[in-house]
Structure formats: structure tokens, C-alpha cells
């Protein structure tokens, strides 16, 4: 029974059972959403403190505030370049494959999109950017607003660093607190298979595999585009520093499966931070890049947004000019950055984009309701891989990557897998 002690195996079994339960007992499975939500809430409970402690300790250990600014600047530049590339790839393939051609709007079961269109039309992007800075730090922690916690943590870390020797006792306390929260996380992870089961059973039971058929071409196009983005673009980025993407993916396979089961990239955020440190990235780089990436480096969400927009244009026979498509890219470069901080983000951001363009019916969002949950897995997995690659790239660029540790960890992983296989 040694294999059952492996979290990856347990999560895979849970996902399989979730799919079977959703398919065979859809009514019962549709009521299992609270199980998945419970696990995600347990993870969210420790996200804000872990991000705060990781960033503060990272900055204080870095010591040099100029270096903090340099790492942050490099990360934001990297995010903008890569997400713009993701937008361009999504736009190109959506025009080449044309998944919206031939889709009959009457054949696709829609739903109530009023809450999304109202919020999307009413989104004030100036207010969003002002929202980045918390007016109340305690409230930012209470609501789990990652971006606000990030900003407060950076300022706190800078303030603590400027104290010099006087801040050492507090740093030592934070080190101990950090270990406490990661111990809590290790206990919570015991429930990961249960969360994956509940999330997958609910998805299949609530929406059913039949909802995929009318929009199968769109789903196939989105999945294929994200696959190409990960294994071509992100692979080339890591190749620059002679890092194997496949080896990295194998190392974070448990986190990827948890994201697949729960449809939430947040469910693996603390674990990814811990794994990246284990892999050889310095705590300071991990603490700055990963939390910022969850707001500014959403590659999967970016690809989905541009492809969904072009898809709806094709469905309604709207021939977008080159100028209009470039406008879409420009708008999404801004709106996609707000996707992480908004509940129901995909539809709200898409609604705000369609409202801004004013050439595609916003009501077309109803077409996507049935398959959005199935595509959220691809978005979330691509997002988490994108942030993993970004962190490794920035760490290498800063000379903050321990190559010897990386090789040692991967060699140990290979030995463990061989032991499981032999058993």
C-alpha cells in the first residue's frame, strides 16, 4: 500500500472518483461543491499570513533595498512581456482555427449573465488601481486580498530592514511563525484528495459532459493554445538557463493535480512557494515574484480572455478589423491584470472588455457559461506554471538560484519515483 501514501496517487484517484460520481450520480454530485470549497477555504486561511511572512523575511534577508526594487522591476517587466505574448498567441490561433464559425447560438444552453454584465459594465479601472494600496491593512488580511497583502508586506519588509540590528528579534519571531504556518499547511494538505474529489464531482454533476459538445471546438482550441504556450514559450524561457521544464512540472505535479481538481490556482499558492524554495530559488525572489504573479502574470486567463472575445465575434458574424483586434489586445493588457482580485473574474473582466469594445454583443457571454468551469482548469494550471517559470527565470537572472540544490532535489525525486515503481 506504499503507493497510497503518495499524495499524487491519492489526488489522481480522488479526481477519477469525482468524474465517475459526477457522471453516474449527477444530482448528488452537484451538491458536493461545499467539499471542494471547504478545502479551498482552508488553504485561503493561511495564504495571507504565508505571503506576508515570506515577503517580509525575503526582503529582510536580502538586506539591500535597491536589490528589492530591481527584482520587483524585473518581475513586472517579465510579466508584461510574457502576458502580451500570450495575448498575441491566443489572438493568432483564434483567427487561424476560427472556433466560433458554425456555432448556433440557439443550440447552446445559456444562463443568467446579468450579474456579470452589470459588474463588468460598471468596473472602474482607475478605482481598481487605487484599490491596490490597502486603506486598512487588517481588512486586506481578513478579505485575503493578495495584491493588497503584497503591497503592505513589501512596505513592512522595507520598514523592518531599515531598523537594522533592532529588527533582528522580530525577524527571528517571524521565522518561527513561518514554520508554524507551513506546519498548518502540511496538515491541511491531508484533505487535498477530498477537495479534488468534491470540486471535480460538482463540475461534472452540475454542468455535465453534454454541455461540452456544442463548444468542443472552442475548448479544444483553448486547451491546444495553452499547451503550446507552456511547452513552447515557457519551455524556451527555461531553456535559456538550461532548466528542464519537464523536470520542474514533475516536481510540482501534486500542486498541478490539486489545481486540476479544485479549478483554483490559489489552492496551490503556498505549496508552490515552498516548492520553489526547495528547488533552489531564494526566499526573497519567491516572496516577491509569486504573489505579484498571481495578479500580474495570469497567462492562462489572458489566453482565455482574448480567445473567448474573438470566438464571440465569430459566432455573431462580427468581422474584426486589425485595428479592432489590436484594440482588444490593448484593453486586455489592462483588464486581465484585474482578473485575480475580482470574484467571478473571468466573466466580469470579459464583460468589461466587450463593453469597452462595443462591437460584440455582451449577451454572448451566456454561450460560455456551460463550459467555463471546464476551461477554468486549463486557465488555472497555465497560470500556476507561468508563475513557477517566472520565479525560476528571475531567480537565475538575479544569481539567486542554487543550481547544486536543484540537481540534488531532482535526483532525490527520481530515486523516490524509482522506489515507488519497484514496489
PDB file of N, CA and C in Angstrom, residues 176-243:
ATOM      1  N   UNK A 176      10.012  31.791  13.103  1.00  0.00           N
ATOM      2  CA  UNK A 176       9.300  30.744  13.828  1.00  0.00           C
ATOM      3  C   UNK A 176       7.830  30.685  13.430  1.00  0.00           C
ATOM      4  N   UNK A 177       7.223  31.871  13.258  1.00  0.00           N
ATOM      5  CA  UNK A 177       5.825  31.918  12.817  1.00  0.00           C
ATOM      6  C   UNK A 177       5.658  31.288  11.436  1.00  0.00           C
ATOM      7  N   UNK A 178       6.614  31.542  10.560  1.00  0.00           N
ATOM      8  CA  UNK A 178       6.568  30.974   9.210  1.00  0.00           C
ATOM      9  C   UNK A 178       6.535  29.447   9.266  1.00  0.00           C
ATOM     10  N   UNK A 179       7.353  28.869  10.140  1.00  0.00           N
ATOM     11  CA  UNK A 179       7.361  27.408  10.282  1.00  0.00           C
ATOM     12  C   UNK A 179       6.033  26.895  10.803  1.00  0.00           C
ATOM     13  N   UNK A 180       5.402  27.655  11.703  1.00  0.00           N
ATOM     14  CA  UNK A 180       4.093  27.271  12.242  1.00  0.00           C
ATOM     15  C   UNK A 180       3.057  27.197  11.119  1.00  0.00           C
ATOM     16  N   UNK A 181       3.011  28.234  10.262  1.00  0.00           N
ATOM     17  CA  UNK A 181       2.004  28.273   9.199  1.00  0.00           C
ATOM     18  C   UNK A 181       2.249  27.199   8.142  1.00  0.00           C
ATOM     19  N   UNK A 182       3.512  26.898   7.857  1.00  0.00           N
ATOM     20  CA  UNK A 182       3.778  25.826   6.903  1.00  0.00           C
ATOM     21  C   UNK A 182       3.455  24.460   7.517  1.00  0.00           C
ATOM     22  N   UNK A 183       3.552  24.337   8.835  1.00  0.00           N
ATOM     23  CA  UNK A 183       3.115  23.106   9.502  1.00  0.00           C
ATOM     24  C   UNK A 183       1.598  22.960   9.423  1.00  0.00           C
ATOM     25  N   UNK A 184       0.895  24.087   9.584  1.00  0.00           N
ATOM     26  CA  UNK A 184      -0.566  24.074   9.421  1.00  0.00           C
ATOM     27  C   UNK A 184      -0.914  23.624   8.005  1.00  0.00           C
ATOM     28  N   UNK A 185      -0.177  24.159   7.031  1.00  0.00           N
ATOM     29  CA  UNK A 185      -0.414  23.813   5.633  1.00  0.00           C
ATOM     30  C   UNK A 185      -0.221  22.319   5.390  1.00  0.00           C
ATOM     31  N   UNK A 186       0.797  21.735   5.984  1.00  0.00           N
ATOM     32  CA  UNK A 186       1.041  20.302   5.782  1.00  0.00           C
ATOM     33  C   UNK A 186      -0.108  19.461   6.335  1.00  0.00           C
ATOM     34  N   UNK A 187      -0.752  19.936   7.421  1.00  0.00           N
ATOM     35  CA  UNK A 187      -1.919  19.245   7.968  1.00  0.00           C
ATOM     36  C   UNK A 187      -3.111  19.388   7.026  1.00  0.00           C
ATOM     37  N   UNK A 188      -3.322  20.610   6.504  1.00  0.00           N
ATOM     38  CA  UNK A 188      -4.432  20.873   5.584  1.00  0.00           C
ATOM     39  C   UNK A 188      -4.312  20.015   4.323  1.00  0.00           C
ATOM     40  N   UNK A 189      -3.084  19.801   3.860  1.00  0.00           N
ATOM     41  CA  UNK A 189      -2.868  19.062   2.614  1.00  0.00           C
ATOM     42  C   UNK A 189      -3.309  17.605   2.704  1.00  0.00           C
ATOM     43  N   UNK A 190      -3.509  17.107   3.904  1.00  0.00           N
ATOM     44  CA  UNK A 190      -4.043  15.744   4.053  1.00  0.00           C
ATOM     45  C   UNK A 190      -5.426  15.649   3.414  1.00  0.00           C
ATOM     46  N   UNK A 191      -6.146  16.785   3.409  1.00  0.00           N
ATOM     47  CA  UNK A 191      -7.504  16.819   2.851  1.00  0.00           C
ATOM     48  C   UNK A 191      -7.530  17.144   1.360  1.00  0.00           C
ATOM     49  N   UNK A 192      -6.373  17.279   0.734  1.00  0.00           N
ATOM     50  CA  UNK A 192      -6.327  17.637  -0.691  1.00  0.00           C
ATOM     51  C   UNK A 192      -7.121  16.666  -1.574  1.00  0.00           C
ATOM     52  N   UNK A 193      -7.010  15.343  -1.385  1.00  0.00           N
ATOM     53  CA  UNK A 193      -7.808  14.430  -2.225  1.00  0.00           C
ATOM     54  C   UNK A 193      -9.312  14.664  -2.076  1.00  0.00           C
ATOM     55  N   UNK A 194      -9.751  14.963  -0.845  1.00  0.00           N
ATOM     56  CA  UNK A 194     -11.174  15.225  -0.612  1.00  0.00           C
ATOM     57  C   UNK A 194     -11.618  16.479  -1.355  1.00  0.00           C
ATOM     58  N   UNK A 195     -10.783  17.526  -1.315  1.00  0.00           N
ATOM     59  CA  UNK A 195     -11.102  18.756  -2.040  1.00  0.00           C
ATOM     60  C   UNK A 195     -11.155  18.546  -3.531  1.00  0.00           C
ATOM     61  N   UNK A 196     -10.212  17.766  -4.069  1.00  0.00           N
ATOM     62  CA  UNK A 196     -10.180  17.479  -5.503  1.00  0.00           C
ATOM     63  C   UNK A 196     -11.405  16.665  -5.920  1.00  0.00           C
ATOM     64  N   UNK A 197     -11.796  15.707  -5.081  1.00  0.00           N
ATOM     65  CA  UNK A 197     -12.985  14.893  -5.359  1.00  0.00           C
ATOM     66  C   UNK A 197     -14.236  15.761  -5.415  1.00  0.00           C
ATOM     67  N   UNK A 198     -14.430  16.599  -4.392  1.00  0.00           N
ATOM     68  CA  UNK A 198     -15.616  17.443  -4.341  1.00  0.00           C
ATOM     69  C   UNK A 198     -15.697  18.415  -5.498  1.00  0.00           C
ATOM     70  N   UNK A 199     -14.558  19.041  -5.832  1.00  0.00           N
ATOM     71  CA  UNK A 199     -14.537  20.005  -6.936  1.00  0.00           C
ATOM     72  C   UNK A 199     -14.840  19.367  -8.275  1.00  0.00           C
ATOM     73  N   UNK A 200     -14.235  18.209  -8.555  1.00  0.00           N
ATOM     74  CA  UNK A 200     -14.439  17.545  -9.835  1.00  0.00           C
ATOM     75  C   UNK A 200     -15.837  16.949  -9.939  1.00  0.00           C
ATOM     76  N   UNK A 201     -16.340  16.335  -8.862  1.00  0.00           N
ATOM     77  CA  UNK A 201     -17.691  15.759  -8.872  1.00  0.00           C
ATOM     78  C   UNK A 201     -18.734  16.845  -9.127  1.00  0.00           C
ATOM     79  N   UNK A 202     -18.570  17.999  -8.478  1.00  0.00           N
ATOM     80  CA  UNK A 202     -19.509  19.109  -8.674  1.00  0.00           C
ATOM     81  C   UNK A 202     -19.501  19.586 -10.125  1.00  0.00           C
ATOM     82  N   UNK A 203     -18.321  19.749 -10.700  1.00  0.00           N
ATOM     83  CA  UNK A 203     -18.214  20.250 -12.074  1.00  0.00           C
ATOM     84  C   UNK A 203     -18.935  19.334 -13.053  1.00  0.00           C
ATOM     85  N   UNK A 204     -18.645  18.029 -12.972  1.00  0.00           N
ATOM     86  CA  UNK A 204     -19.274  17.071 -13.899  1.00  0.00           C
ATOM     87  C   UNK A 204     -20.764  16.949 -13.622  1.00  0.00           C
ATOM     88  N   UNK A 205     -21.144  16.881 -12.338  1.00  0.00           N
ATOM     89  CA  UNK A 205     -22.543  16.724 -11.981  1.00  0.00           C
ATOM     90  C   UNK A 205     -23.387  17.942 -12.326  1.00  0.00           C
ATOM     91  N   UNK A 206     -22.839  19.132 -12.095  1.00  0.00           N
ATOM     92  CA  UNK A 206     -23.592  20.378 -12.320  1.00  0.00           C
ATOM     93  C   UNK A 206     -23.742  20.698 -13.808  1.00  0.00           C
ATOM     94  N   UNK A 207     -22.653  20.591 -14.557  1.00  0.00           N
ATOM     95  CA  UNK A 207     -22.673  21.030 -15.948  1.00  0.00           C
ATOM     96  C   UNK A 207     -22.791  19.878 -16.940  1.00  0.00           C
ATOM     97  N   UNK A 208     -22.331  18.695 -16.564  1.00  0.00           N
ATOM     98  CA  UNK A 208     -22.490  17.531 -17.436  1.00  0.00           C
ATOM     99  C   UNK A 208     -21.580  17.576 -18.644  1.00  0.00           C
ATOM    100  N   UNK A 209     -21.152  16.406 -19.069  1.00  0.00           N
ATOM    101  CA  UNK A 209     -20.269  16.331 -20.234  1.00  0.00           C
ATOM    102  C   UNK A 209     -20.977  16.755 -21.516  1.00  0.00           C
ATOM    103  N   UNK A 210     -22.320  16.678 -21.522  1.00  0.00           N
ATOM    104  CA  UNK A 210     -23.077  17.031 -22.734  1.00  0.00           C
ATOM    105  C   UNK A 210     -22.934  18.505 -23.084  1.00  0.00           C
ATOM    106  N   UNK A 211     -22.658  19.353 -22.078  1.00  0.00           N
ATOM    107  CA  UNK A 211     -22.533  20.794 -22.354  1.00  0.00           C
ATOM    108  C   UNK A 211     -21.279  21.097 -23.169  1.00  0.00           C
ATOM    109  N   UNK A 212     -20.357  20.139 -23.221  1.00  0.00           N
ATOM    110  CA  UNK A 212     -19.107  20.377 -23.938  1.00  0.00           C
ATOM    111  C   UNK A 212     -19.267  20.254 -25.445  1.00  0.00           C
ATOM    112  N   UNK A 213     -20.231  19.461 -25.897  1.00  0.00           N
ATOM    113  CA  UNK A 213     -20.323  19.125 -27.318  1.00  0.00           C
ATOM    114  C   UNK A 213     -20.482  20.333 -28.241  1.00  0.00           C
ATOM    115  N   UNK A 214     -21.456  21.258 -27.977  1.00  0.00           N
ATOM    116  CA  UNK A 214     -21.618  22.386 -28.906  1.00  0.00           C
ATOM    117  C   UNK A 214     -20.377  23.287 -29.002  1.00  0.00           C
ATOM    118  N   UNK A 215     -19.625  23.369 -27.908  1.00  0.00           N
ATOM    119  CA  UNK A 215     -18.470  24.264 -27.885  1.00  0.00           C
ATOM    120  C   UNK A 215     -17.151  23.490 -27.791  1.00  0.00           C
ATOM    121  N   UNK A 216     -17.176  22.244 -28.286  1.00  0.00           N
ATOM    122  CA  UNK A 216     -15.981  21.391 -28.208  1.00  0.00           C
ATOM    123  C   UNK A 216     -14.805  22.000 -28.973  1.00  0.00           C
ATOM    124  N   UNK A 217     -15.108  22.665 -30.100  1.00  0.00           N
ATOM    125  CA  UNK A 217     -14.032  23.253 -30.898  1.00  0.00           C
ATOM    126  C   UNK A 217     -13.343  24.389 -30.144  1.00  0.00           C
ATOM    127  N   UNK A 218     -14.148  25.195 -29.429  1.00  0.00           N
ATOM    128  CA  UNK A 218     -13.565  26.276 -28.629  1.00  0.00           C
ATOM    129  C   UNK A 218     -12.695  25.698 -27.521  1.00  0.00           C
ATOM    130  N   UNK A 219     -13.230  24.688 -26.811  1.00  0.00           N
ATOM    131  CA  UNK A 219     -12.456  24.076 -25.728  1.00  0.00           C
ATOM    132  C   UNK A 219     -11.154  23.482 -26.242  1.00  0.00           C
ATOM    133  N   UNK A 220     -11.248  22.760 -27.361  1.00  0.00           N
ATOM    134  CA  UNK A 220     -10.060  22.149 -27.957  1.00  0.00           C
ATOM    135  C   UNK A 220      -9.033  23.188 -28.345  1.00  0.00           C
ATOM    136  N   UNK A 221      -9.505  24.311 -28.906  1.00  0.00           N
ATOM    137  CA  UNK A 221      -8.603  25.389 -29.331  1.00  0.00           C
ATOM    138  C   UNK A 221      -7.913  26.038 -28.134  1.00  0.00           C
ATOM    139  N   UNK A 222      -8.685  26.306 -27.069  1.00  0.00           N
ATOM    140  CA  UNK A 222      -8.119  26.926 -25.866  1.00  0.00           C
ATOM    141  C   UNK A 222      -7.087  26.005 -25.220  1.00  0.00           C
ATOM    142  N   UNK A 223      -7.442  24.727 -25.074  1.00  0.00           N
ATOM    143  CA  UNK A 223      -6.514  23.767 -24.459  1.00  0.00           C
ATOM    144  C   UNK A 223      -5.245  23.622 -25.295  1.00  0.00           C
ATOM    145  N   UNK A 224      -5.407  23.538 -26.623  1.00  0.00           N
ATOM    146  CA  UNK A 224      -4.244  23.380 -27.508  1.00  0.00           C
ATOM    147  C   UNK A 224      -3.337  24.609 -27.446  1.00  0.00           C
ATOM    148  N   UNK A 225      -3.947  25.798 -27.390  1.00  0.00           N
ATOM    149  CA  UNK A 225      -3.165  27.038 -27.325  1.00  0.00           C
ATOM    150  C   UNK A 225      -2.364  27.105 -26.033  1.00  0.00           C
ATOM    151  N   UNK A 226      -3.017  26.750 -24.924  1.00  0.00           N
ATOM    152  CA  UNK A 226      -2.306  26.786 -23.641  1.00  0.00           C
ATOM    153  C   UNK A 226      -1.202  25.728 -23.595  1.00  0.00           C
ATOM    154  N   UNK A 227      -1.453  24.575 -24.216  1.00  0.00           N
ATOM    155  CA  UNK A 227      -0.436  23.518 -24.292  1.00  0.00           C
ATOM    156  C   UNK A 227       0.787  24.026 -25.054  1.00  0.00           C
ATOM    157  N   UNK A 228       0.547  24.682 -26.189  1.00  0.00           N
ATOM    158  CA  UNK A 228       1.648  25.233 -26.993  1.00  0.00           C
ATOM    159  C   UNK A 228       2.387  26.328 -26.234  1.00  0.00           C
ATOM    160  N   UNK A 229       1.631  27.169 -25.541  1.00  0.00           N
ATOM    161  CA  UNK A 229       2.250  28.254 -24.790  1.00  0.00           C
ATOM    162  C   UNK A 229       3.193  27.707 -23.713  1.00  0.00           C
ATOM    163  N   UNK A 230       2.724  26.677 -22.999  1.00  0.00           N
ATOM    164  CA  UNK A 230       3.536  26.108 -21.914  1.00  0.00           C
ATOM    165  C   UNK A 230       4.759  25.391 -22.470  1.00  0.00           C
ATOM    166  N   UNK A 231       4.545  24.503 -23.464  1.00  0.00           N
ATOM    167  CA  UNK A 231       5.632  23.633 -23.901  1.00  0.00           C
ATOM    168  C   UNK A 231       6.507  24.228 -25.010  1.00  0.00           C
ATOM    169  N   UNK A 232       6.127  25.392 -25.511  1.00  0.00           N
ATOM    170  CA  UNK A 232       6.997  26.074 -26.476  1.00  0.00           C
ATOM    171  C   UNK A 232       7.571  27.350 -25.842  1.00  0.00           C
ATOM    172  N   UNK A 233       6.705  28.305 -25.503  1.00  0.00           N
ATOM    173  CA  UNK A 233       7.172  29.595 -24.989  1.00  0.00           C
ATOM    174  C   UNK A 233       7.839  29.454 -23.618  1.00  0.00           C
ATOM    175  N   UNK A 234       7.123  28.876 -22.657  1.00  0.00           N
ATOM    176  CA  UNK A 234       7.695  28.754 -21.315  1.00  0.00           C
ATOM    177  C   UNK A 234       8.887  27.796 -21.300  1.00  0.00           C
ATOM    178  N   UNK A 235       8.829  26.784 -22.136  1.00  0.00           N
ATOM    179  CA  UNK A 235       9.952  25.850 -22.247  1.00  0.00           C
ATOM    180  C   UNK A 235      11.213  26.566 -22.741  1.00  0.00           C
ATOM    181  N   UNK A 236      11.051  27.426 -23.755  1.00  0.00           N
ATOM    182  CA  UNK A 236      12.188  28.177 -24.286  1.00  0.00           C
ATOM    183  C   UNK A 236      12.757  29.144 -23.249  1.00  0.00           C
ATOM    184  N   UNK A 237      11.867  29.733 -22.435  1.00  0.00           N
ATOM    185  CA  UNK A 237      12.316  30.658 -21.390  1.00  0.00           C
ATOM    186  C   UNK A 237      13.223  29.938 -20.391  1.00  0.00           C
ATOM    187  N   UNK A 238      12.823  28.732 -19.973  1.00  0.00           N
ATOM    188  CA  UNK A 238      13.650  27.967 -19.031  1.00  0.00           C
ATOM    189  C   UNK A 238      14.907  27.425 -19.695  1.00  0.00           C
ATOM    190  N   UNK A 239      14.802  27.076 -20.974  1.00  0.00           N
ATOM    191  CA  UNK A 239      15.961  26.543 -21.708  1.00  0.00           C
ATOM    192  C   UNK A 239      17.114  27.550 -21.718  1.00  0.00           C
ATOM    193  N   UNK A 240      16.787  28.835 -21.668  1.00  0.00           N
ATOM    194  CA  UNK A 240      17.805  29.878 -21.675  1.00  0.00           C
ATOM    195  C   UNK A 240      18.784  29.683 -20.523  1.00  0.00           C
ATOM    196  N   UNK A 241      18.268  29.187 -19.404  1.00  0.00           N
ATOM    197  CA  UNK A 241      19.119  28.925 -18.240  1.00  0.00           C
ATOM    198  C   UNK A 241      19.363  27.427 -18.032  1.00  0.00           C
ATOM    199  N   UNK A 242      19.127  26.644 -19.102  1.00  0.00           N
ATOM    200  CA  UNK A 242      19.378  25.200 -19.071  1.00  0.00           C
ATOM    201  C   UNK A 242      18.614  24.495 -17.943  1.00  0.00           C
ATOM    202  N   UNK A 243      17.349  24.911 -17.784  1.00  0.00           N
ATOM    203  CA  UNK A 243      16.452  24.278 -16.816  1.00  0.00           C
ATOM    204  C   UNK A 243      15.432  23.451 -17.593  1.00  0.00           C
TER     205      UNK A 243
END
